[in-house]
């Protein structure tokens, strides 16, 4: 549990924003009538959008417009571990919205979370 309290707030914000970008990319990819999803894809590293393609993330595209990227990221984190999402939402000072997020392959979500936190300089392997 200590590992979720030790990272700097800026690193947590970065990780939550990246997770939010992943949700936004997947939502726009399936629901956008234009090519706006390509712009969101450019904000992600290749390994992250490829990982995200394996998850089957779904969210009502109308809902994403009213939620900030950090909140979207926390919603995705909550699908993996709700306690960690609550801790990070308190650290960031943002509310954790009720999730309307669907992840068809939740077993793969741990790998994506690990990739994002490693890229955001958050070490989850120290206990």
Short mmCIF file of C-alpha atoms in Angstrom, two decimals:
data_model
loop_
_atom_site.label_atom_id
_atom_site.label_comp_id
_atom_site.label_asym_id
_atom_site.label_seq_id
_atom_site.Cartn_x
_atom_site.Cartn_y
_atom_site.Cartn_z
CA UNK A 1 0.00 0.00 0.00
CA UNK A 2 2.92 2.33 0.73
CA UNK A 3 3.92 2.35 -2.94
CA UNK A 4 0.73 4.20 -3.87
CA UNK A 5 1.52 7.03 -1.42
CA UNK A 6 5.23 7.55 -2.19
CA UNK A 7 5.16 8.88 -5.78
CA UNK A 8 5.20 12.63 -6.31
CA UNK A 9 1.91 14.27 -7.10
CA UNK A 10 3.21 15.40 -10.51
CA UNK A 11 4.11 11.80 -11.42
CA UNK A 12 0.64 10.62 -10.35
CA UNK A 13 -0.97 13.40 -12.39
CA UNK A 14 1.12 12.39 -15.41
CA UNK A 15 0.16 8.72 -15.09
CA UNK A 16 -3.54 9.54 -14.61
CA UNK A 17 -3.47 11.84 -17.66
CA UNK A 18 -1.84 9.15 -19.79
CA UNK A 19 -4.49 6.66 -18.70
CA UNK A 20 -7.12 9.27 -19.53
CA UNK A 21 -5.61 9.77 -22.98
CA UNK A 22 -5.86 6.02 -23.50
CA UNK A 23 -9.57 6.06 -22.64
CA UNK A 24 -10.11 9.08 -24.89
CA UNK A 25 -8.26 7.44 -27.78
CA UNK A 26 -10.28 4.24 -27.51
CA UNK A 27 -13.57 6.14 -27.17
CA UNK A 28 -12.88 8.37 -30.15
CA UNK A 29 -11.63 5.43 -32.19
CA UNK A 30 -14.96 3.63 -31.94
CA UNK A 31 -17.47 6.46 -31.66
CA UNK A 32 -16.09 9.49 -33.53
CA UNK A 33 -17.47 10.15 -36.98
CA UNK A 34 -14.34 12.05 -37.98
CA UNK A 35 -10.66 11.22 -37.64
CA UNK A 36 -10.20 13.03 -34.31
CA UNK A 37 -9.00 9.77 -32.79
CA UNK A 38 -5.80 10.12 -34.82
CA UNK A 39 -4.92 13.26 -32.88
CA UNK A 40 -5.43 11.45 -29.58
CA UNK A 41 -3.32 8.55 -30.88
CA UNK A 42 -0.41 10.94 -31.48
CA UNK A 43 -0.38 11.84 -27.79
CA UNK A 44 0.40 8.20 -26.87
CA UNK A 45 3.50 6.11 -27.36
CA UNK A 46 3.06 3.22 -29.77
CA UNK A 47 3.37 0.57 -27.06
CA UNK A 48 0.57 2.23 -25.06
CA UNK A 49 -1.98 2.49 -27.83
CA UNK A 50 -1.18 -1.07 -28.91
CA UNK A 51 -1.70 -2.29 -25.33
CA UNK A 52 -4.92 -0.31 -25.12
CA UNK A 53 -6.20 -1.92 -28.32
CA UNK A 54 -6.14 -5.31 -26.58
CA UNK A 55 -8.38 -4.22 -23.68
CA UNK A 56 -11.70 -3.58 -25.39
CA UNK A 57 -12.33 -0.26 -23.60
CA UNK A 58 -15.76 1.24 -24.06
CA UNK A 59 -17.27 4.49 -22.78
CA UNK A 60 -20.13 6.66 -23.96
CA UNK A 61 -18.45 9.37 -26.06
CA UNK A 62 -20.87 12.03 -24.75
CA UNK A 63 -19.66 11.35 -21.24
CA UNK A 64 -15.98 11.99 -22.05
CA UNK A 65 -16.65 15.63 -22.85
CA UNK A 66 -17.66 16.38 -19.27
CA UNK A 67 -14.79 14.54 -17.55
CA UNK A 68 -11.15 15.69 -17.39
CA UNK A 69 -8.33 13.40 -18.50
CA UNK A 70 -7.20 12.69 -14.94
CA UNK A 71 -10.70 11.54 -14.01
CA UNK A 72 -10.89 9.30 -17.09
CA UNK A 73 -7.55 7.81 -16.10
CA UNK A 74 -8.73 7.24 -12.55
CA UNK A 75 -11.85 5.51 -13.91
CA UNK A 76 -9.59 3.13 -15.85
CA UNK A 77 -7.39 2.58 -12.81
CA UNK A 78 -10.52 1.83 -10.75
CA UNK A 79 -11.32 -1.03 -13.12
CA UNK A 80 -7.97 -2.55 -12.15
CA UNK A 81 -7.84 -1.59 -8.46
CA UNK A 82 -10.53 0.65 -6.94
CA UNK A 83 -8.54 1.34 -3.77
CA UNK A 84 -5.59 2.72 -5.68
CA UNK A 85 -7.89 4.90 -7.76
CA UNK A 86 -9.40 6.36 -4.57
CA UNK A 87 -5.95 7.05 -3.11
CA UNK A 88 -4.80 8.76 -6.29
CA UNK A 89 -8.00 10.81 -6.56
CA UNK A 90 -7.44 12.08 -3.01
CA UNK A 91 -3.80 12.89 -3.79
CA UNK A 92 -4.80 14.77 -6.94
CA UNK A 93 -7.78 16.49 -5.36
CA UNK A 94 -10.21 15.37 -8.06
CA UNK A 95 -13.40 13.42 -7.67
CA UNK A 96 -13.62 9.86 -8.88
CA UNK A 97 -16.75 9.79 -11.07
CA UNK A 98 -19.08 6.84 -11.23
CA UNK A 99 -17.69 4.63 -13.92
CA UNK A 100 -19.54 3.97 -17.12
CA UNK A 101 -16.37 2.40 -18.44
CA UNK A 102 -16.32 -1.13 -19.80
CA UNK A 103 -13.14 -3.17 -20.14
CA UNK A 104 -13.84 -6.42 -21.97
CA UNK A 105 -10.48 -7.99 -21.09
CA UNK A 106 -9.67 -6.80 -17.55
CA UNK A 107 -6.91 -9.38 -17.08
CA UNK A 108 -4.81 -7.41 -19.58
CA UNK A 109 -5.32 -4.12 -17.74
CA UNK A 110 -2.55 -4.85 -15.21
CA UNK A 111 0.03 -4.91 -18.01
CA UNK A 112 -1.12 -1.54 -19.32
CA UNK A 113 -1.11 0.02 -15.83
CA UNK A 114 2.42 -1.31 -15.33
CA UNK A 115 3.58 0.19 -18.65
CA UNK A 116 2.07 3.60 -17.83
CA UNK A 117 3.44 3.80 -14.29
CA UNK A 118 6.89 2.72 -15.44
CA UNK A 119 6.84 5.48 -18.06
CA UNK A 120 5.68 8.00 -15.43
CA UNK A 121 8.61 7.11 -13.08
CA UNK A 122 6.35 5.35 -10.59
CA UNK A 123 7.87 2.14 -9.29
CA UNK A 124 5.16 -0.29 -8.20
CA UNK A 125 7.59 -3.12 -7.48
CA UNK A 126 8.97 -1.61 -4.28
CA UNK A 127 7.07 -2.73 -1.24
#
